CSV table of C-alpha atoms and ligand atoms in Angstrom, one decimal:
chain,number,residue,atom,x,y,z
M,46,UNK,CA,104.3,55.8,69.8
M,47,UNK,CA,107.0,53.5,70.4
M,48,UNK,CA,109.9,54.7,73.4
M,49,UNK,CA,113.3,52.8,72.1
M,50,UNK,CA,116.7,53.0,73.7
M,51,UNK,CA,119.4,55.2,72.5
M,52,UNK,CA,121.1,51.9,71.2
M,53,UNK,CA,120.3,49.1,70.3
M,54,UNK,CA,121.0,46.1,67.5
M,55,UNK,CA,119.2,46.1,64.2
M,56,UNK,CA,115.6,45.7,65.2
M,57,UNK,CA,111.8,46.3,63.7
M,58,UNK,CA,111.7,48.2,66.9
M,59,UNK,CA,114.2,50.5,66.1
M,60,UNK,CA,112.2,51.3,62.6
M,61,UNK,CA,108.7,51.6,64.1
M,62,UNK,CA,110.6,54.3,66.7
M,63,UNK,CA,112.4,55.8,63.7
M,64,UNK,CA,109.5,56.5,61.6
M,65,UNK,CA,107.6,57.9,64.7
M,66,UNK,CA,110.4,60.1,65.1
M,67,UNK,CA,110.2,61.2,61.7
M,68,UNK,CA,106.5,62.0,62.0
M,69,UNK,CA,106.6,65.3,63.1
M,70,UNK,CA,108.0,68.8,62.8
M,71,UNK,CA,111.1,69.6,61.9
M,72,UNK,CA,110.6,66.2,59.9
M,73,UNK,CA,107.3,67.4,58.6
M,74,UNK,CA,106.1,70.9,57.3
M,75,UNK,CA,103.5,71.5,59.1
M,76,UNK,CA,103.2,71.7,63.0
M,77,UNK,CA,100.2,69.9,63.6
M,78,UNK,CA,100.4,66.8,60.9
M,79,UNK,CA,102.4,65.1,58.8
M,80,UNK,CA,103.1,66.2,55.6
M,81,UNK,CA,106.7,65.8,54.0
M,82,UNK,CA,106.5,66.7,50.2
M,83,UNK,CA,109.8,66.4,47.8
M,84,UNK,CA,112.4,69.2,48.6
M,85,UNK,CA,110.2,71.0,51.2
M,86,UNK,CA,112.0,71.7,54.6
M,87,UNK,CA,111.1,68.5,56.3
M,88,UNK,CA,112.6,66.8,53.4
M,89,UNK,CA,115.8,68.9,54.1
M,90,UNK,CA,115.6,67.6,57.9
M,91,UNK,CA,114.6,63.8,56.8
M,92,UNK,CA,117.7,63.5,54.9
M,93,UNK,CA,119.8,64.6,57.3
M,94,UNK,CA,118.9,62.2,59.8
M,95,UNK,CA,118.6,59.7,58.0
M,96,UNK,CA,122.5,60.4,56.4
M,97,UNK,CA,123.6,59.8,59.8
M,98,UNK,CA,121.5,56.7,60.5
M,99,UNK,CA,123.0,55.4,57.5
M,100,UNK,CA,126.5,56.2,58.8
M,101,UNK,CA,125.7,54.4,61.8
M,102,UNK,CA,124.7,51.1,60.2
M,103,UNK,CA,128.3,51.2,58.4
M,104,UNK,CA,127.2,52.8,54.9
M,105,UNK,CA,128.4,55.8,53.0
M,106,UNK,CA,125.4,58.2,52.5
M,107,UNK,CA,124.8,60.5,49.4
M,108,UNK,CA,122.2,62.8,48.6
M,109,UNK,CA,121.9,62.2,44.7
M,110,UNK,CA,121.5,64.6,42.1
M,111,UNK,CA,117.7,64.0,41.6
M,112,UNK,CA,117.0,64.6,45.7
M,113,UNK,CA,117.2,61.0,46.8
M,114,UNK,CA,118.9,59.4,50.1
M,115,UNK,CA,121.3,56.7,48.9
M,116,UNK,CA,123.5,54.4,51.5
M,117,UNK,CA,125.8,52.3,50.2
M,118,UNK,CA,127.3,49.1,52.1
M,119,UNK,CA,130.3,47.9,50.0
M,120,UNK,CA,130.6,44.6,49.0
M,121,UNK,CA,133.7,42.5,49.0
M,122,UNK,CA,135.6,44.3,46.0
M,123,UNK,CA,135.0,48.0,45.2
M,124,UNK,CA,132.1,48.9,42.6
M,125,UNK,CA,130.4,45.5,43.0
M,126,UNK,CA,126.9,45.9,41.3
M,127,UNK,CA,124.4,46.8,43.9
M,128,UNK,CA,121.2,44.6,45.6
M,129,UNK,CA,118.8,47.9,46.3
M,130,UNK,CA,116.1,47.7,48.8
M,131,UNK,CA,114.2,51.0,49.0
M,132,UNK,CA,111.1,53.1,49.2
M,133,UNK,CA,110.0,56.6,49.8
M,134,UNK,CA,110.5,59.4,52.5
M,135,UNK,CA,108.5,61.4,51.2
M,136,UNK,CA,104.2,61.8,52.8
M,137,UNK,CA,100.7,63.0,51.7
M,138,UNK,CA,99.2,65.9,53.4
M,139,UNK,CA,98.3,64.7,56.5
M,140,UNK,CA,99.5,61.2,56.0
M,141,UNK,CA,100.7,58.5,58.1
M,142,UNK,CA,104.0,57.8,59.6
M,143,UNK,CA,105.0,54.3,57.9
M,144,UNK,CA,103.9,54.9,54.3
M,145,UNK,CA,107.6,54.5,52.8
M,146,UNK,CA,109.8,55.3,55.7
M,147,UNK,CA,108.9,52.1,57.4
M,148,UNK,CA,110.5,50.3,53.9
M,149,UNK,CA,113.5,53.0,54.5
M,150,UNK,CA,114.1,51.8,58.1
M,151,UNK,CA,113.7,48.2,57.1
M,152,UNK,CA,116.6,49.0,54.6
M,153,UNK,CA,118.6,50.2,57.2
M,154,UNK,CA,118.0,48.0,59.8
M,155,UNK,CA,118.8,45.0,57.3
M,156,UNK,CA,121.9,46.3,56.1
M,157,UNK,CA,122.9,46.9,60.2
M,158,UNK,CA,122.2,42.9,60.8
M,159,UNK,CA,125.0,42.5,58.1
M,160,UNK,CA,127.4,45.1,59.7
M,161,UNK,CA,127.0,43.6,63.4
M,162,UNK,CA,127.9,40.4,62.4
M,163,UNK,CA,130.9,41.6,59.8
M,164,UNK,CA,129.3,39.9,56.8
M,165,UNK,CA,130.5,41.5,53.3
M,166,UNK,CA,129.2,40.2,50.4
M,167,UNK,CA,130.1,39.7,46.6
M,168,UNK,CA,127.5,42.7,46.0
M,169,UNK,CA,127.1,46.2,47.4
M,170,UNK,CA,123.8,47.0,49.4
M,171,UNK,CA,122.4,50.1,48.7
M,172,UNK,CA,119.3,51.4,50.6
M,173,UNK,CA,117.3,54.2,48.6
M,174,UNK,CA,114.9,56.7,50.5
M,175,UNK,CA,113.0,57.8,47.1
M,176,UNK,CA,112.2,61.8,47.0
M,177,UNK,CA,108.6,62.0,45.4
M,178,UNK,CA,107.0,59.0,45.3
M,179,UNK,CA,103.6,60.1,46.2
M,180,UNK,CA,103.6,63.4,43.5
M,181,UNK,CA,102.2,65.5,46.8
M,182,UNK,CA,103.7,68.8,45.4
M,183,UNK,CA,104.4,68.4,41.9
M,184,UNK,CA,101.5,67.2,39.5
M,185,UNK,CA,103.0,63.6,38.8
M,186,UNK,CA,104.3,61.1,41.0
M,187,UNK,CA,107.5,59.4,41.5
M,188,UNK,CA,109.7,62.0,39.7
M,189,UNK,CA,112.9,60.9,41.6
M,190,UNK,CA,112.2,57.2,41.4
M,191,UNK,CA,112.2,57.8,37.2
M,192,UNK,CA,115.3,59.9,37.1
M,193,UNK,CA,117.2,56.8,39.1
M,194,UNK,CA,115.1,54.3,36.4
M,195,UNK,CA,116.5,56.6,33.4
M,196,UNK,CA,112.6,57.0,32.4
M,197,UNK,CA,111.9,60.8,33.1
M,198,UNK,CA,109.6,62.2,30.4
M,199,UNK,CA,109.4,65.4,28.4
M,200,UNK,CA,107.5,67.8,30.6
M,201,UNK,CA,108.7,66.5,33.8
M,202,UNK,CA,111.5,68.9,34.7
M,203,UNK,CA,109.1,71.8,33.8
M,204,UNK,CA,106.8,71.0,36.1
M,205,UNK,CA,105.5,73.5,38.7
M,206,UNK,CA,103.3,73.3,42.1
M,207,UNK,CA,100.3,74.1,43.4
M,208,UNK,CA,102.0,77.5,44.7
M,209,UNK,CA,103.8,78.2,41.0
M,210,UNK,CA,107.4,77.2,42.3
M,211,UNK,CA,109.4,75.5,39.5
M,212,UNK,CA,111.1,72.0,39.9
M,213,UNK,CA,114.3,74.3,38.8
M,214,UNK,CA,113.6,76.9,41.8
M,215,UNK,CA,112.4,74.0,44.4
M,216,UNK,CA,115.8,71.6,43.3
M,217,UNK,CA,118.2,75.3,43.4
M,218,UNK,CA,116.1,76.0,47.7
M,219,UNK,CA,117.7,72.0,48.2
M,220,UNK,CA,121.4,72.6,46.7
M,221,UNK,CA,120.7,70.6,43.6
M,222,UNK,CA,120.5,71.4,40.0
M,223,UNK,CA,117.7,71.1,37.6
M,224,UNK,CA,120.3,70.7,34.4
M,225,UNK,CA,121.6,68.0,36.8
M,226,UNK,CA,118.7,66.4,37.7
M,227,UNK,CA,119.7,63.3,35.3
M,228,UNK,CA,122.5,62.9,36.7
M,229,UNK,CA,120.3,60.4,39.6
M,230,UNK,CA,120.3,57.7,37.0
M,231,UNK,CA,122.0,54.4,37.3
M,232,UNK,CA,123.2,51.9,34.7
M,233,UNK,CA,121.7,48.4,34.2
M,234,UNK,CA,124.9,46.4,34.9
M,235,UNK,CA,125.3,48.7,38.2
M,236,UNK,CA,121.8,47.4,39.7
M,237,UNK,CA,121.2,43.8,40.2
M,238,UNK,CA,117.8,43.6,41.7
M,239,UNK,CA,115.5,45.9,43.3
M,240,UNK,CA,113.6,44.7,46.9
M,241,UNK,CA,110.7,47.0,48.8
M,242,UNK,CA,109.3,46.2,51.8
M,243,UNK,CA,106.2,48.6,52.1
M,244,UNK,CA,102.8,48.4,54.5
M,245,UNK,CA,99.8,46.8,53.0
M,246,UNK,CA,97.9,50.0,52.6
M,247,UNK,CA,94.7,47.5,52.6
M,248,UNK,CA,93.1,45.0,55.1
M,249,UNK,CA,93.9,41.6,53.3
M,250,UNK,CA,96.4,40.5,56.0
M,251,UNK,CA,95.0,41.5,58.8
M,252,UNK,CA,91.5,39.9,57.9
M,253,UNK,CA,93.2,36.6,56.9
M,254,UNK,CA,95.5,36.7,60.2
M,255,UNK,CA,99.0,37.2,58.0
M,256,UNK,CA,101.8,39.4,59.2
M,257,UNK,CA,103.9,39.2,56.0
M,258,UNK,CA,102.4,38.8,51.8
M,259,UNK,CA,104.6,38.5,48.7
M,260,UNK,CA,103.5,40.9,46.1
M,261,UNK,CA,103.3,39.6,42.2
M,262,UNK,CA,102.0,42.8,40.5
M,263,UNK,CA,101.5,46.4,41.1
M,264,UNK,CA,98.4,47.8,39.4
M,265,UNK,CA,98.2,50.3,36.8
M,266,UNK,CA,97.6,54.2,37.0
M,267,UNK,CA,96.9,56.8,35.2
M,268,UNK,CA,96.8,60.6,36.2
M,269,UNK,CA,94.8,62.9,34.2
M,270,UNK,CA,94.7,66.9,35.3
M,271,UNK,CA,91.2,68.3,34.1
M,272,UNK,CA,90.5,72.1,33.6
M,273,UNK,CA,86.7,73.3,33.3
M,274,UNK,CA,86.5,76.9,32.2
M,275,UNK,CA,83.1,78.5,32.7
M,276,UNK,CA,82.1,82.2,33.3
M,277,UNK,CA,82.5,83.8,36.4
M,278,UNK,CA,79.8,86.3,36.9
M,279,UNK,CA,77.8,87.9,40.2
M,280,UNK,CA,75.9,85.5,42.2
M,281,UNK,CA,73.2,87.5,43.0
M,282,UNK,CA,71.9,88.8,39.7
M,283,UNK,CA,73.4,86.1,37.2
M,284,UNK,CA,70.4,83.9,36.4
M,285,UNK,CA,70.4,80.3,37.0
M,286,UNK,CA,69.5,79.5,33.3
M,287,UNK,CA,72.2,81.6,31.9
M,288,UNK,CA,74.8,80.1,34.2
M,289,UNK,CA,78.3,78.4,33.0
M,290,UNK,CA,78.9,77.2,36.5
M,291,UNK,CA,82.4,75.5,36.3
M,292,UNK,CA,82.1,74.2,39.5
M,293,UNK,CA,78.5,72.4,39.2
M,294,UNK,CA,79.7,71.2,35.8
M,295,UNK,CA,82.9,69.9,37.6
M,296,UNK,CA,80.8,68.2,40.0
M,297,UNK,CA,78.6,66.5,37.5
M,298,UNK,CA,81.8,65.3,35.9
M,299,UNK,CA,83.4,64.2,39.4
M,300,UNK,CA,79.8,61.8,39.8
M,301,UNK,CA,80.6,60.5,36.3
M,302,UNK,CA,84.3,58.9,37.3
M,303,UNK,CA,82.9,57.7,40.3
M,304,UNK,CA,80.2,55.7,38.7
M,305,UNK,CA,82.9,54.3,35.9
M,306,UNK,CA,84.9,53.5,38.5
M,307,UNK,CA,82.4,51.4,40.3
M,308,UNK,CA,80.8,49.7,37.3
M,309,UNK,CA,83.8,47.6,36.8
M,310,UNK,CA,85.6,44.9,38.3
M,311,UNK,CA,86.2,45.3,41.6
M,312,UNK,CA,90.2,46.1,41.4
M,313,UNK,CA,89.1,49.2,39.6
M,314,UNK,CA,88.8,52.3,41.2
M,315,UNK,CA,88.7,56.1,40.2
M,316,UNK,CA,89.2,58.7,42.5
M,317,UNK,CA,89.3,62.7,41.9
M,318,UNK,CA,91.2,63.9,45.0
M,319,UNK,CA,92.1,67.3,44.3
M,320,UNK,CA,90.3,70.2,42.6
M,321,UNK,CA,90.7,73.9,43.2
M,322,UNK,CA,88.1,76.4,42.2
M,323,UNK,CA,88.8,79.6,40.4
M,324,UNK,CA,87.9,82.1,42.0
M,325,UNK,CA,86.6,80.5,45.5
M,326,UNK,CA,84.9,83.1,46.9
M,327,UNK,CA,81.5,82.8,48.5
M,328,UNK,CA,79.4,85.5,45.9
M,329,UNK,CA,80.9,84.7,42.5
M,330,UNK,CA,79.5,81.8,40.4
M,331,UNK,CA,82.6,80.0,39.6
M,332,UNK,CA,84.5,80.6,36.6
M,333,UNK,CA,87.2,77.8,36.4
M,334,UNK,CA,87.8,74.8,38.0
M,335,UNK,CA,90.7,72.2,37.9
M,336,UNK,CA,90.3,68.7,39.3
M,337,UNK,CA,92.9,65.6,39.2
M,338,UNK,CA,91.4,61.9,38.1
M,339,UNK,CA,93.6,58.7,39.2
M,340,UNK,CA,92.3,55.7,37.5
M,341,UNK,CA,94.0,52.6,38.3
M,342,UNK,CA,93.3,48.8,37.7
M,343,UNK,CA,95.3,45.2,38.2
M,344,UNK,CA,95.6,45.0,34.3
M,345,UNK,CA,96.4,47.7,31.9
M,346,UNK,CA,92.9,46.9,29.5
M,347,UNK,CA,90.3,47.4,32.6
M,348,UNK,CA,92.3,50.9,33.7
M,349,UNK,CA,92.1,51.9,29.9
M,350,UNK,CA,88.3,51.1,29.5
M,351,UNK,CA,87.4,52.9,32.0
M,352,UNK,CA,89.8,56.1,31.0
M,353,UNK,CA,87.9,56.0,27.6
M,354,UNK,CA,84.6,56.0,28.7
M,355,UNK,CA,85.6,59.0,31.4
M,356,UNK,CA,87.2,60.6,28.1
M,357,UNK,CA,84.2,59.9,26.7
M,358,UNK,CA,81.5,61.0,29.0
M,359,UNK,CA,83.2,64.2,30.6
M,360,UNK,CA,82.9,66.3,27.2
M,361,UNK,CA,79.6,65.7,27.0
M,362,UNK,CA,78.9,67.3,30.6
M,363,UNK,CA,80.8,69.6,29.3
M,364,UNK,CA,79.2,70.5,25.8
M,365,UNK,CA,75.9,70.1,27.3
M,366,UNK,CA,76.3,72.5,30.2
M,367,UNK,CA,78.3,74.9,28.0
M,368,UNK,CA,82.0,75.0,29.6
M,369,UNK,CA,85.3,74.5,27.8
M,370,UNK,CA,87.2,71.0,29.1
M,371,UNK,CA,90.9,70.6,28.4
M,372,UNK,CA,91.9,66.8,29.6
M,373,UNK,CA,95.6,66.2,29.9
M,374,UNK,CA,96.8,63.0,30.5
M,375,UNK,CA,99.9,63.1,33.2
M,376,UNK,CA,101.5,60.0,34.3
M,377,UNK,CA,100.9,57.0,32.6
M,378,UNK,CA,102.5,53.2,35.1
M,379,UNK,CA,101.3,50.3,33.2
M,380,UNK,CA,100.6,48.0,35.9
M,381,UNK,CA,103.7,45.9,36.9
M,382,UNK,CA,104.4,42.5,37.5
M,383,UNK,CA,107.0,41.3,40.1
M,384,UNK,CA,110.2,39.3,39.1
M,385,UNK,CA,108.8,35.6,39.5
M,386,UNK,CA,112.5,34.2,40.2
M,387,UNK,CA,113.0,36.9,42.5
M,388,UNK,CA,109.7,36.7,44.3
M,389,UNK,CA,110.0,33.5,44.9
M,390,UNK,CA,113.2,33.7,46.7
M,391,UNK,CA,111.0,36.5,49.2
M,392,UNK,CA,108.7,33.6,48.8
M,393,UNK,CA,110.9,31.1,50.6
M,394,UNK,CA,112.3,33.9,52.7
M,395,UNK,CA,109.0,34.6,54.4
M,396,UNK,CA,107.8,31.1,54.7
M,397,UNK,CA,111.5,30.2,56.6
M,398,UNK,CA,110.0,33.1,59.2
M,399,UNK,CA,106.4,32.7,59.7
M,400,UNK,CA,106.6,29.2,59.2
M,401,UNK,CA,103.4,29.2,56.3
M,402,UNK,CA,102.8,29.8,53.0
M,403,UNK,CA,103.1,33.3,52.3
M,404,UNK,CA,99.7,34.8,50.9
M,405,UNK,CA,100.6,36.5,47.7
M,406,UNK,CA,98.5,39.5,47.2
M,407,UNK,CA,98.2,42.6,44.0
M,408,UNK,CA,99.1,45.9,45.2
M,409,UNK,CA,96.5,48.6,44.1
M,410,UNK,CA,98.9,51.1,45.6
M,411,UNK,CA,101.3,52.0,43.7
M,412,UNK,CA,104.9,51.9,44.8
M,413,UNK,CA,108.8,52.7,43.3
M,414,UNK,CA,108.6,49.3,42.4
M,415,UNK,CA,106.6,49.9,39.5
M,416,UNK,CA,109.1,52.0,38.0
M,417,UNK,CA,112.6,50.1,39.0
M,418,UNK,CA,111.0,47.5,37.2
M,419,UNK,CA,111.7,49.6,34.7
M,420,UNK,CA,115.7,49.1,35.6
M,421,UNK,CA,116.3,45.8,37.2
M,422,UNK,CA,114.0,43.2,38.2
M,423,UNK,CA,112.3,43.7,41.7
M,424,UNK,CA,110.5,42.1,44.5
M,425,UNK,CA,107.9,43.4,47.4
M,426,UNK,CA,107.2,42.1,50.7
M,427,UNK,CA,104.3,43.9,52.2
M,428,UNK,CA,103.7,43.6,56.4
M,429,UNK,CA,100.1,43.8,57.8
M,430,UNK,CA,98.9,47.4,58.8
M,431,UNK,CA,96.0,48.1,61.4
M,432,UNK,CA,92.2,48.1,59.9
M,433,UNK,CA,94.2,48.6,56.6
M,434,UNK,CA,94.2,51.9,57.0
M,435,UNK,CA,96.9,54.0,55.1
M,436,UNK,CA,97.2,57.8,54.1
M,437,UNK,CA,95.5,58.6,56.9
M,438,UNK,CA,97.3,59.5,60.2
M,439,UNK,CA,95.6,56.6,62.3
M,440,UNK,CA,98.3,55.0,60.1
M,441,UNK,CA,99.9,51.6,62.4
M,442,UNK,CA,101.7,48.8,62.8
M,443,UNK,CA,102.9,46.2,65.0
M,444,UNK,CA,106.6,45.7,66.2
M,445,UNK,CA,106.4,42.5,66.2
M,446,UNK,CA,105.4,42.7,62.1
M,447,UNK,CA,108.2,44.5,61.8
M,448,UNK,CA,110.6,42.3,63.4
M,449,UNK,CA,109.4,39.8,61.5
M,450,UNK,CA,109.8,41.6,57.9
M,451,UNK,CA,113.2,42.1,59.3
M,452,UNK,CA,114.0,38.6,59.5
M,453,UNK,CA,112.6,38.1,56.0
M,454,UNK,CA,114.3,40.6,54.4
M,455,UNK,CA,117.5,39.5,55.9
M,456,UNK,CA,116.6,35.9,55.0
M,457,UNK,CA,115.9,37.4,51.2
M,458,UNK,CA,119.5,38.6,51.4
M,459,UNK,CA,121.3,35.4,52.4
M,460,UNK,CA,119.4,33.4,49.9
M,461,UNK,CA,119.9,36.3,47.1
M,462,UNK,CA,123.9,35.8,48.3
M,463,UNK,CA,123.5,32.0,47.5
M,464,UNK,CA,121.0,31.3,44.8
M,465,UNK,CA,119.7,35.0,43.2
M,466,UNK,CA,121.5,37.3,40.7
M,467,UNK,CA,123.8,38.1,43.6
M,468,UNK,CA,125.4,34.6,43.6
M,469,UNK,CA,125.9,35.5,39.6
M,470,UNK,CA,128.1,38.6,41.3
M,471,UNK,CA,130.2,36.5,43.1
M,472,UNK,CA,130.9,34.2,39.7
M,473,UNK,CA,131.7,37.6,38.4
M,474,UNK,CA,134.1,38.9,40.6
M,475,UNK,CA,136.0,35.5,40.6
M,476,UNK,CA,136.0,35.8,37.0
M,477,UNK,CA,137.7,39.5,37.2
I,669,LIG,C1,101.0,56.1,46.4
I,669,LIG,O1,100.8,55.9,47.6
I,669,LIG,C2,99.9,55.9,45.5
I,669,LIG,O2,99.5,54.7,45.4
I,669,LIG,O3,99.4,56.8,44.9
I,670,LIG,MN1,104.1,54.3,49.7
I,671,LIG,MN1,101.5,56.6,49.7
């Protein structure tokens, strides 16, 4: 952990300190590692702290009606449309301490460089810290991030956890409102661009001796909930052969993914990382069993392949080891290419800073990116992370990474200012 003085000028330093603050309890829920789900205590605490670093680099902070952070640093005229840098606050269970935040702190930090030096411009900054990006309580992910996007679907604000709390009950524990929930999204002409600066999550940097990559696309995801209903019975007299064992048909099924997953190219990957089993208990064969499957892919036609063939194959454990499946499909991200006009200015940005061509890289992670693509175009810088390892605690980086994502998210700024959507703003205000 990083030891930082109590004040200092915008720094990557400051960040790294910030997020390692942030990585334990009251900022996490549980006393012994990392987790921070959407609305849960540590959320609570987050925001709090975060409200007042945003004060401190000269923005207004809001919680908004959907559970984000959101700082705003006026521009020149009131209600100027807004340049957004963002990512997430929110963790997995046991996760790491820079997944999101660090893009949070880099927001911050970015927006302070400004303030110090008294720059206004002819946009707003806002920095958003993003409630659920991860979907580490409720069944789907980046809930928040699609209520800002004004893409929320049906079933989302019905949606209940692991522990049968209600998105109404969870939102009503944080002061907010489920029938307000909506209320989080912005308007088109409001948001001019959207910027994320996010750790690697893989080893592609660090093996090819990079401290900075510009992202082009994000790849795609589904999530798909599967429930396998067997019969429960004694597990001392019910006979092997007259066994519906939901558990050993589940793990027939979870062998299946992972072999369609791996028979592809290599960006695809399938993964069941959750499953409960009904009843879990030591002397009864089990009776139900529910299991998550993310599929994702670089182009939508690989990641759909392989969901048909898992769609395919899974009934057919299923109808030969005679247990019910119900498949549900949950959250569908087409995968998600980067604004090229955009991406180029982060282009230009990070080779002014590092001094090379920046290495432009596909994230298989998926990010809030994806879905303010869905609202303004957006850009990504990603910053090397140690062995690549991500949602994991051993989760690092280097300061001096971070100081240098700094620089090239304050260089993105200054060139957005001159030549990007944000020198359209100034055109615009002149025009008022
Ligand atoms: C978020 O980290 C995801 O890629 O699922
Ligand atoms: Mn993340
Ligand atoms: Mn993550």
């Amino acid at each position: 952990m990083v030891k930082m003085p109590a004040r200092e000028t915008a720094s990557g330093l400051r960040a790294v300190a910030r997020c390692d603050d942030l990585g334990v309890a009251p900022y996490s829920d549980s006393d012994d590692h990392l987790f921070r789900p959407y609305l849960g205590a540590g959320h609570a605490a987050t925001l709090d702290r975060i409200a007042a670093w945003m004060t401190e680099a000269g923005m207004t902070a809001r919680v908004d009606a959907a559970g984000n952070i959101v700082g705003r640093y006026e521009g020149r005229h009131p209600d100027a449309p807004a340049l957004v840098i963002g990512s997430h606050v929110d963790s997995v269970r046991d996760g790491g301490r820079y997944d999101g935040m660090l893009g949070v702190m880099l927001g911050i930090e970015t927006v302070a460089w400004f303030a110090e030096r008294g720059h206004r411009f002819a946009f707003a900054i806002e920095v958003i810290g993003f409630g659920d990006e991860e979907g580490s309580r409720f069944p789907v992910s980046m809930l928040t991030t699609r209520a800002v996007a004004g893409v929320l679907g049906d079933q989302d604000l019905a949606l209940v956890d692991a522990a049968g709390v209600g998105l109404a009950e969870a939102l009503d524990g944080f002061g907010l409102d489920v029938t307000r929930f909506v209320d989080a999204v912005r308007e088109r002409e409001d948001v001019l661009a959207y910027v994320e600066a996010h750790i690697e999550q893989g080893p592609v940097l660090e093996a090819e001796g990079h401290a900075l990559g510009v992202v082009s696309a994000i790849a795609a995801q589904y999530r798909f909930r599967a429930v396998v209903t067997g019969v429960a019975g004694h597990a001392g007299t019910m006979a092997m052969r007259l066994r519906h064992d939901a558990l050993a048909a589940a793990a027939e099924m979870v062998l299946a993914v992972e072999r369609i997953g791996g028979a592809g190219p290599e960006d695809l990957v399938a993964t069941v990382g959750r499953m409960e089993v009904g009843p879990g208990v030591p002397n009864v064969v089990p009776g139900a069993v529910t299991f998550s499957i993310d599929i994702r892919a670089g182009v939508d036609a690989v990641r759909d392949r392989a969901a048909e063939a898992i769609q395919a194959v899974l009934p057919e454990i299923a109808a030969r080891r005679g247990v019910g499946l119900d498949l549900t499909l949950q959250q569908d991200l087409p995968a998600t290419p980067c604004d090229g006009s955009l991406s180029a200015l982060m282009a230009d940005a990070v080779s002014a800073v590092t001094g090379a061509a920046p290495r432009v890289l596909v994230s298989g992670a998926g990010h809030d990116a994806m879905v303010m693509a869905r609202l303004a175009p957006v850009s990504m810088v990603f910053l090397r992370c140690r062995g690549g390892i991500s949602h994991n605690p051993a989760e690092a980086v280097e300061v001096e990474d971070v100081q240098v994502a700094l620089e090239a998210m304050t260089a993105f700024v200054s060139r957005f200012e001159q030549t990007g959507a944000g020198a359209g703003a100034a055109l615009t205000q002149e025009e008022r």
